[in-house]
Amino acid sequence: MTYTVNNGINSQEYNKLQIHKLVNTENLKILSISLEKNAIFPEHVSPKDVQLIVLEGAIIFYINQKEYHLSKHQHFFFPKDEKHWVKALENSKFLIIR
């Protein structure tokens, strides 16, 4: 078995919107997202149910005409096929697990 350590999340820059695939298999995708303060992750839908975990900063998550203020170490679940978008209130990083 091979073990790997990756410091990609730590070194991911705050430069508008940055998306890095940490895991990309048939059954699991983990994305590391960084958003610079006031940057927006534009409206889109997910093909699968999603777990979002905020690692750093604070974001506003918009879905179904509601907004959710999420900050460091908070976890948020949302279902597939629902339009949503995100705005960073400060430099922020979060994981998308689907």
Tab-separated table of N, CA, C and O in Angstrom:
chain	number	residue	atom	x	y	z
A	1	MET	N	0.844	-1.175	0.000
A	1	MET	CA	0.000	0.000	0.000
A	1	MET	C	0.892	1.243	0.000
A	1	MET	O	1.909	1.288	0.683
A	2	THR	N	0.476	2.247	-0.754
A	2	THR	CA	1.200	3.508	-0.814
A	2	THR	C	0.467	4.557	0.003
A	2	THR	O	-0.757	4.695	-0.100
A	3	TYR	N	1.212	5.281	0.805
A	3	TYR	CA	0.648	6.370	1.597
A	3	TYR	C	1.147	7.681	1.025
A	3	TYR	O	2.319	7.780	0.624
A	4	THR	N	0.280	8.677	0.999
A	4	THR	CA	0.699	9.974	0.477
A	4	THR	C	0.247	11.083	1.415
A	4	THR	O	-0.776	10.978	2.085
A	5	VAL	N	1.040	12.129	1.443
A	5	VAL	CA	0.705	13.345	2.173
A	5	VAL	C	0.691	14.468	1.158
A	5	VAL	O	1.607	14.601	0.348
A	6	ASN	N	-0.364	15.264	1.193
A	6	ASN	CA	-0.502	16.360	0.240
A	6	ASN	C	-0.790	17.637	1.022
A	6	ASN	O	-1.708	17.674	1.827
A	7	ASN	N	-0.005	18.674	0.782
A	7	ASN	CA	-0.189	19.956	1.465
A	7	ASN	C	-0.910	20.976	0.592
A	7	ASN	O	-0.799	22.175	0.797
A	8	GLY	N	-1.656	20.485	-0.393
A	8	GLY	CA	-2.331	21.364	-1.351
A	8	GLY	C	-3.297	22.353	-0.737
A	8	GLY	O	-3.388	23.495	-1.179
A	9	ILE	N	-4.037	21.942	0.280
A	9	ILE	CA	-4.995	22.860	0.907
A	9	ILE	C	-4.255	24.025	1.552
A	9	ILE	O	-4.640	25.185	1.398
A	10	ASN	N	-3.188	23.717	2.273
A	10	ASN	CA	-2.394	24.760	2.942
A	10	ASN	C	-1.825	25.769	1.962
A	10	ASN	O	-1.784	26.961	2.238
A	11	SER	N	-1.373	25.296	0.816
A	11	SER	CA	-0.706	26.185	-0.140
A	11	SER	C	-1.667	26.798	-1.157
A	11	SER	O	-1.259	27.606	-1.983
A	12	GLN	N	-2.934	26.437	-1.093
A	12	GLN	CA	-3.920	26.977	-2.033
A	12	GLN	C	-4.089	28.478	-1.806
A	12	GLN	O	-4.360	28.920	-0.692
A	13	GLU	N	-3.930	29.252	-2.864
A	13	GLU	CA	-3.967	30.713	-2.763
A	13	GLU	C	-5.382	31.256	-2.654
A	13	GLU	O	-6.344	30.614	-3.072
A	14	TYR	N	-5.473	32.455	-2.108
A	14	TYR	CA	-6.715	33.227	-2.137
A	14	TYR	C	-6.598	34.166	-3.323
A	14	TYR	O	-6.026	35.246	-3.233
A	15	ASN	N	-7.080	33.734	-4.470
A	15	ASN	CA	-7.025	34.515	-5.697
A	15	ASN	C	-8.344	34.299	-6.417
A	15	ASN	O	-8.495	33.335	-7.158
A	16	LYS	N	-9.317	35.154	-6.114
A	16	LYS	CA	-10.680	35.010	-6.620
A	16	LYS	C	-11.208	33.638	-6.239
A	16	LYS	O	-11.261	33.311	-5.070
A	17	LEU	N	-11.563	32.803	-7.226
A	17	LEU	CA	-12.064	31.454	-6.974
A	17	LEU	C	-11.027	30.442	-7.440
A	17	LEU	O	-10.587	30.486	-8.585
A	18	GLN	N	-10.622	29.548	-6.545
A	18	GLN	CA	-9.688	28.471	-6.881
A	18	GLN	C	-10.338	27.141	-6.516
A	18	GLN	O	-10.861	26.993	-5.407
A	19	ILE	N	-10.305	26.183	-7.439
A	19	ILE	CA	-10.872	24.857	-7.208
A	19	ILE	C	-9.793	23.819	-7.483
A	19	ILE	O	-9.201	23.816	-8.563
A	20	HIS	N	-9.523	22.963	-6.486
A	20	HIS	CA	-8.538	21.895	-6.645
A	20	HIS	C	-9.191	20.559	-6.303
A	20	HIS	O	-9.843	20.432	-5.271
A	21	LYS	N	-9.016	19.587	-7.174
A	21	LYS	CA	-9.532	18.243	-6.920
A	21	LYS	C	-8.545	17.496	-6.033
A	21	LYS	O	-7.414	17.259	-6.428
A	22	LEU	N	-8.990	17.144	-4.841
A	22	LEU	CA	-8.156	16.369	-3.927
A	22	LEU	C	-8.342	14.879	-4.165
A	22	LEU	O	-7.389	14.108	-4.111
A	23	VAL	N	-9.590	14.483	-4.401
A	23	VAL	CA	-9.925	13.094	-4.694
A	23	VAL	C	-10.912	13.109	-5.852
A	23	VAL	O	-11.863	13.885	-5.850
A	24	ASN	N	-10.675	12.244	-6.832
A	24	ASN	CA	-11.562	12.204	-7.987
A	24	ASN	C	-11.682	10.759	-8.482
A	24	ASN	O	-10.958	10.335	-9.362
A	25	THR	N	-12.582	10.004	-7.825
A	25	THR	CA	-12.815	8.627	-8.216
A	25	THR	C	-14.268	8.496	-8.680
A	25	THR	O	-15.056	9.440	-8.573
A	26	GLU	N	-14.611	7.328	-9.144
A	26	GLU	CA	-15.985	7.087	-9.600
A	26	GLU	C	-16.991	7.288	-8.471
A	26	GLU	O	-18.090	7.780	-8.682
A	27	ASN	N	-16.608	6.925	-7.242
A	27	ASN	CA	-17.533	6.966	-6.106
A	27	ASN	C	-17.375	8.162	-5.174
A	27	ASN	O	-18.237	8.396	-4.342
A	28	LEU	N	-16.272	8.873	-5.295
A	28	LEU	CA	-16.008	9.956	-4.344
A	28	LEU	C	-15.251	11.094	-5.010
A	28	LEU	O	-14.257	10.872	-5.698
A	29	LYS	N	-15.745	12.308	-4.775
A	29	LYS	CA	-15.038	13.515	-5.214
A	29	LYS	C	-14.908	14.436	-4.011
A	29	LYS	O	-15.876	14.677	-3.292
A	30	ILE	N	-13.688	14.903	-3.780
A	30	ILE	CA	-13.443	15.898	-2.741
A	30	ILE	C	-12.753	17.071	-3.416
A	30	ILE	O	-11.690	16.914	-4.019
A	31	LEU	N	-13.386	18.242	-3.320
A	31	LEU	CA	-12.840	19.455	-3.904
A	31	LEU	C	-12.446	20.417	-2.801
A	31	LEU	O	-13.193	20.594	-1.827
A	32	SER	N	-11.299	21.032	-2.952
A	32	SER	CA	-10.870	22.093	-2.054
A	32	SER	C	-11.126	23.410	-2.772
A	32	SER	O	-10.603	23.645	-3.859
A	33	ILE	N	-11.932	24.259	-2.155
A	33	ILE	CA	-12.307	25.536	-2.752
A	33	ILE	C	-11.715	26.655	-1.909
A	33	ILE	O	-11.849	26.658	-0.692
A	34	SER	N	-11.059	27.608	-2.569
A	34	SER	CA	-10.647	28.824	-1.862
A	34	SER	C	-11.300	30.009	-2.558
A	34	SER	O	-11.392	30.066	-3.787
A	35	LEU	N	-11.809	30.914	-1.743
A	35	LEU	CA	-12.453	32.126	-2.237
A	35	LEU	C	-11.826	33.327	-1.553
A	35	LEU	O	-11.792	33.402	-0.321
A	36	GLU	N	-11.358	34.249	-2.359
A	36	GLU	CA	-10.829	35.500	-1.838
A	36	GLU	C	-11.993	36.330	-1.299
A	36	GLU	O	-13.129	36.221	-1.780
A	37	LYS	N	-11.742	37.168	-0.318
A	37	LYS	CA	-12.780	38.017	0.264
A	37	LYS	C	-13.570	38.708	-0.843
A	37	LYS	O	-12.992	39.262	-1.775
A	38	ASN	N	-14.892	38.646	-0.753
A	38	ASN	CA	-15.861	39.221	-1.690
A	38	ASN	C	-15.955	38.490	-3.031
A	38	ASN	O	-16.741	38.878	-3.883
A	39	ALA	N	-15.171	37.431	-3.232
A	39	ALA	CA	-15.277	36.644	-4.467
A	39	ALA	C	-16.537	35.787	-4.409
A	39	ALA	O	-17.048	35.459	-3.335
A	40	ILE	N	-17.015	35.410	-5.585
A	40	ILE	CA	-18.241	34.622	-5.700
A	40	ILE	C	-17.968	33.335	-6.469
A	40	ILE	O	-17.288	33.352	-7.496
A	41	PHE	N	-18.503	32.251	-5.948
A	41	PHE	CA	-18.554	30.981	-6.664
A	41	PHE	C	-19.922	31.030	-7.349
A	41	PHE	O	-20.955	30.946	-6.699
A	42	PRO	N	-19.964	31.190	-8.674
A	42	PRO	CA	-21.225	31.449	-9.387
A	42	PRO	C	-22.260	30.330	-9.225
A	42	PRO	O	-21.927	29.190	-8.900
A	43	GLU	N	-23.494	30.681	-9.516
A	43	GLU	CA	-24.608	29.745	-9.396
A	43	GLU	C	-24.370	28.491	-10.239
A	43	GLU	O	-23.932	28.582	-11.389
A	44	HIS	N	-24.686	27.347	-9.652
A	44	HIS	CA	-24.526	26.059	-10.319
A	44	HIS	C	-25.341	25.015	-9.549
A	44	HIS	O	-25.949	25.333	-8.532
A	45	VAL	N	-25.354	23.786	-10.054
A	45	VAL	CA	-25.983	22.662	-9.354
A	45	VAL	C	-24.963	21.543	-9.223
A	45	VAL	O	-24.017	21.462	-9.995
A	46	SER	N	-25.180	20.695	-8.249
A	46	SER	CA	-24.311	19.535	-8.049
A	46	SER	C	-25.026	18.279	-8.555
A	46	SER	O	-26.227	18.121	-8.311
A	47	PRO	N	-24.303	17.379	-9.202
A	47	PRO	CA	-24.923	16.140	-9.677
A	47	PRO	C	-25.161	15.116	-8.560
A	47	PRO	O	-25.837	14.121	-8.777
A	48	LYS	N	-24.615	15.381	-7.373
A	48	LYS	CA	-24.778	14.475	-6.234
A	48	LYS	C	-25.057	15.288	-4.980
A	48	LYS	O	-24.745	16.475	-4.919
A	49	ASP	N	-25.609	14.631	-3.948
A	49	ASP	CA	-25.752	15.277	-2.644
A	49	ASP	C	-24.368	15.696	-2.158
A	49	ASP	O	-23.375	15.026	-2.452
A	50	VAL	N	-24.323	16.777	-1.385
A	50	VAL	CA	-23.037	17.376	-1.031
A	50	VAL	C	-22.916	17.613	0.474
A	50	VAL	O	-23.861	18.040	1.132
A	51	GLN	N	-21.707	17.376	0.963
A	51	GLN	CA	-21.302	17.782	2.309
A	51	GLN	C	-20.301	18.919	2.115
A	51	GLN	O	-19.343	18.772	1.362
A	52	LEU	N	-20.523	20.054	2.732
A	52	LEU	CA	-19.609	21.193	2.668
A	52	LEU	C	-19.050	21.401	4.061
A	52	LEU	O	-19.808	21.452	5.034
A	53	ILE	N	-17.722	21.521	4.171
A	53	ILE	CA	-17.071	21.749	5.464
A	53	ILE	C	-16.179	22.973	5.330
A	53	ILE	O	-15.269	22.997	4.498
A	54	VAL	N	-16.451	23.992	6.136
A	54	VAL	CA	-15.648	25.213	6.107
A	54	VAL	C	-14.379	24.983	6.923
A	54	VAL	O	-14.441	24.608	8.096
A	55	LEU	N	-13.237	25.213	6.289
A	55	LEU	CA	-11.945	25.045	6.958
A	55	LEU	C	-11.429	26.356	7.537
A	55	LEU	O	-10.836	26.377	8.612
A	56	GLU	N	-11.620	27.430	6.778
A	56	GLU	CA	-11.136	28.751	7.191
A	56	GLU	C	-12.112	29.810	6.704
A	56	GLU	O	-12.757	29.641	5.666
A	57	GLY	N	-12.188	30.913	7.441
A	57	GLY	CA	-12.944	32.065	6.978
A	57	GLY	C	-14.430	31.997	7.254
A	57	GLY	O	-14.890	31.286	8.155
A	58	ALA	N	-15.189	32.743	6.425
A	58	ALA	CA	-16.645	32.832	6.568
A	58	ALA	C	-17.245	33.063	5.187
A	58	ALA	O	-16.735	33.865	4.402
A	59	ILE	N	-18.348	32.343	4.922
A	59	ILE	CA	-19.014	32.440	3.626
A	59	ILE	C	-20.514	32.612	3.829
A	59	ILE	O	-21.045	32.324	4.905
A	60	ILE	N	-21.168	33.081	2.780
A	60	ILE	CA	-22.627	33.045	2.726
A	60	ILE	C	-22.977	32.058	1.628
A	60	ILE	O	-22.527	32.192	0.488
A	61	PHE	N	-23.773	31.060	1.982
A	61	PHE	CA	-24.212	30.031	1.050
A	61	PHE	C	-25.666	30.331	0.705
A	61	PHE	O	-26.520	30.381	1.580
A	62	TYR	N	-25.951	30.557	-0.574
A	62	TYR	CA	-27.297	30.899	-1.042
A	62	TYR	C	-27.926	29.691	-1.727
A	62	TYR	O	-27.342	29.136	-2.655
A	63	ILE	N	-29.126	29.293	-1.268
A	63	ILE	CA	-29.852	28.186	-1.863
A	63	ILE	C	-31.345	28.374	-1.571
A	63	ILE	O	-31.713	28.765	-0.459
A	64	ASN	N	-32.190	28.166	-2.574
A	64	ASN	CA	-33.649	28.289	-2.420
A	64	ASN	C	-34.085	29.603	-1.775
A	64	ASN	O	-34.891	29.615	-0.850
A	65	GLN	N	-33.549	30.692	-2.240
A	65	GLN	CA	-33.852	32.039	-1.739
A	65	GLN	C	-33.578	32.217	-0.247
A	65	GLN	O	-34.149	33.078	0.417
A	66	LYS	N	-32.688	31.383	0.286
A	66	LYS	CA	-32.259	31.523	1.681
A	66	LYS	C	-30.752	31.676	1.693
A	66	LYS	O	-30.053	31.212	0.792
A	67	GLU	N	-30.263	32.333	2.730
A	67	GLU	CA	-28.818	32.430	2.886
A	67	GLU	C	-28.415	31.844	4.234
A	67	GLU	O	-29.108	32.001	5.236
A	68	TYR	N	-27.293	31.148	4.193
A	68	TYR	CA	-26.748	30.511	5.389
A	68	TYR	C	-25.354	31.061	5.619
A	68	TYR	O	-24.501	30.984	4.729
A	69	HIS	N	-25.137	31.647	6.781
A	69	HIS	CA	-23.818	32.166	7.147
A	69	HIS	C	-23.047	31.020	7.790
A	69	HIS	O	-23.454	30.492	8.826
A	70	LEU	N	-21.957	30.644	7.145
A	70	LEU	CA	-21.151	29.527	7.616
A	70	LEU	C	-19.744	30.008	7.914
A	70	LEU	O	-19.198	30.840	7.172
A	71	SER	N	-19.157	29.493	8.972
A	71	SER	CA	-17.801	29.904	9.330
A	71	SER	C	-16.961	28.688	9.709
A	71	SER	O	-17.441	27.552	9.719
A	72	LYS	N	-15.729	28.956	10.033
A	72	LYS	CA	-14.719	27.935	10.314
A	72	LYS	C	-15.273	26.770	11.129
A	72	LYS	O	-15.925	26.977	12.158
A	73	HIS	N	-15.037	25.570	10.620
A	73	HIS	CA	-15.374	24.294	11.237
A	73	HIS	C	-16.859	23.948	11.200
A	73	HIS	O	-17.266	22.966	11.829
A	74	GLN	N	-17.658	24.692	10.452
A	74	GLN	CA	-19.064	24.319	10.333
A	74	GLN	C	-19.261	23.382	9.147
A	74	GLN	O	-18.532	23.430	8.155
A	75	HIS	N	-20.275	22.544	9.276
A	75	HIS	CA	-20.618	21.533	8.277
A	75	HIS	C	-22.025	21.845	7.764
A	75	HIS	O	-22.915	22.184	8.540
A	76	PHE	N	-22.210	21.722	6.442
A	76	PHE	CA	-23.509	22.019	5.831
A	76	PHE	C	-23.801	20.949	4.780
A	76	PHE	O	-22.937	20.624	3.971
A	77	PHE	N	-25.013	20.397	4.805
A	77	PHE	CA	-25.434	19.415	3.811
A	77	PHE	C	-26.448	20.058	2.881
A	77	PHE	O	-27.308	20.824	3.322
A	78	PHE	N	-26.362	19.746	1.576
A	78	PHE	CA	-27.419	20.144	0.650
A	78	PHE	C	-27.576	19.086	-0.436
A	78	PHE	O	-26.622	18.408	-0.805
A	79	PRO	N	-28.808	18.933	-0.937
A	79	PRO	CA	-29.090	17.881	-1.912
A	79	PRO	C	-28.684	18.266	-3.336
A	79	PRO	O	-28.543	19.446	-3.662
A	80	LYS	N	-28.566	17.258	-4.164
A	80	LYS	CA	-28.207	17.451	-5.563
A	80	LYS	C	-29.293	18.227	-6.305
A	80	LYS	O	-30.427	18.345	-5.836
A	81	ASP	N	-28.896	18.761	-7.447
A	81	ASP	CA	-29.807	19.404	-8.403
A	81	ASP	C	-30.505	20.660	-7.885
A	81	ASP	O	-31.525	21.057	-8.447
A	82	GLU	N	-29.993	21.282	-6.841
A	82	GLU	CA	-30.556	22.546	-6.373
A	82	GLU	C	-29.573	23.672	-6.673
A	82	GLU	O	-28.397	23.599	-6.303
A	83	LYS	N	-30.056	24.716	-7.351
A	83	LYS	CA	-29.193	25.841	-7.689
A	83	LYS	C	-28.698	26.515	-6.414
A	83	LYS	O	-29.474	26.724	-5.471
A	84	HIS	N	-27.414	26.843	-6.417
A	84	HIS	CA	-26.814	27.503	-5.258
A	84	HIS	C	-25.588	28.292	-5.704
A	84	HIS	O	-25.061	28.081	-6.794
A	85	TRP	N	-25.159	29.221	-4.850
A	85	TRP	CA	-23.935	29.969	-5.089
A	85	TRP	C	-23.376	30.419	-3.751
A	85	TRP	O	-24.044	30.340	-2.724
A	86	VAL	N	-22.111	30.861	-3.767
A	86	VAL	CA	-21.403	31.172	-2.526
A	86	VAL	C	-20.680	32.506	-2.666
A	86	VAL	O	-20.092	32.793	-3.712
A	87	LYS	N	-20.694	33.298	-1.584
A	87	LYS	CA	-19.903	34.529	-1.519
A	87	LYS	C	-19.024	34.473	-0.278
A	87	LYS	O	-19.483	34.089	0.806
A	88	ALA	N	-17.758	34.876	-0.433
A	88	ALA	CA	-16.829	34.894	0.703
A	88	ALA	C	-16.922	36.224	1.440
A	88	ALA	O	-16.798	37.286	0.832
A	89	LEU	N	-17.129	36.161	2.744
A	89	LEU	CA	-17.129	37.363	3.585
A	89	LEU	C	-15.710	37.750	3.974
A	89	LEU	O	-15.447	38.889	4.337
A	90	GLU	N	-14.822	36.772	3.941
A	90	GLU	CA	-13.388	36.974	4.187
A	90	GLU	C	-12.666	35.872	3.417
A	90	GLU	O	-13.324	34.980	2.869
A	91	ASN	N	-11.357	35.926	3.337
A	91	ASN	CA	-10.633	34.846	2.670
A	91	ASN	C	-11.070	33.525	3.302
A	91	ASN	O	-11.015	33.378	4.523
A	92	SER	N	-11.516	32.584	2.467
A	92	SER	CA	-12.133	31.362	2.987
A	92	SER	C	-11.692	30.139	2.193
A	92	SER	O	-11.412	30.227	1.000
A	93	LYS	N	-11.685	29.002	2.883
A	93	LYS	CA	-11.447	27.704	2.256
A	93	LYS	C	-12.491	26.737	2.781
A	93	LYS	O	-12.814	26.736	3.969
A	94	PHE	N	-13.000	25.902	1.860
A	94	PHE	CA	-13.944	24.874	2.285
A	94	PHE	C	-13.804	23.650	1.394
A	94	PHE	O	-13.266	23.713	0.294
A	95	LEU	N	-14.268	22.525	1.923
A	95	LEU	CA	-14.258	21.262	1.195
A	95	LEU	C	-15.647	20.959	0.699
A	95	LEU	O	-16.641	21.188	1.401
A	96	ILE	N	-15.721	20.424	-0.510
A	96	ILE	CA	-16.955	19.878	-1.075
A	96	ILE	C	-16.717	18.381	-1.191
A	96	ILE	O	-15.774	17.943	-1.850
A	97	ILE	N	-17.576	17.608	-0.548
A	97	ILE	CA	-17.456	16.148	-0.570
A	97	ILE	C	-18.754	15.604	-1.157
A	97	ILE	O	-19.845	15.873	-0.645
A	98	ARG	N	-18.604	14.856	-2.245
A	98	ARG	CA	-19.806	14.291	-2.891
A	98	ARG	C	-19.503	12.938	-3.496
A	98	ARG	O	-18.417	12.603	-3.805
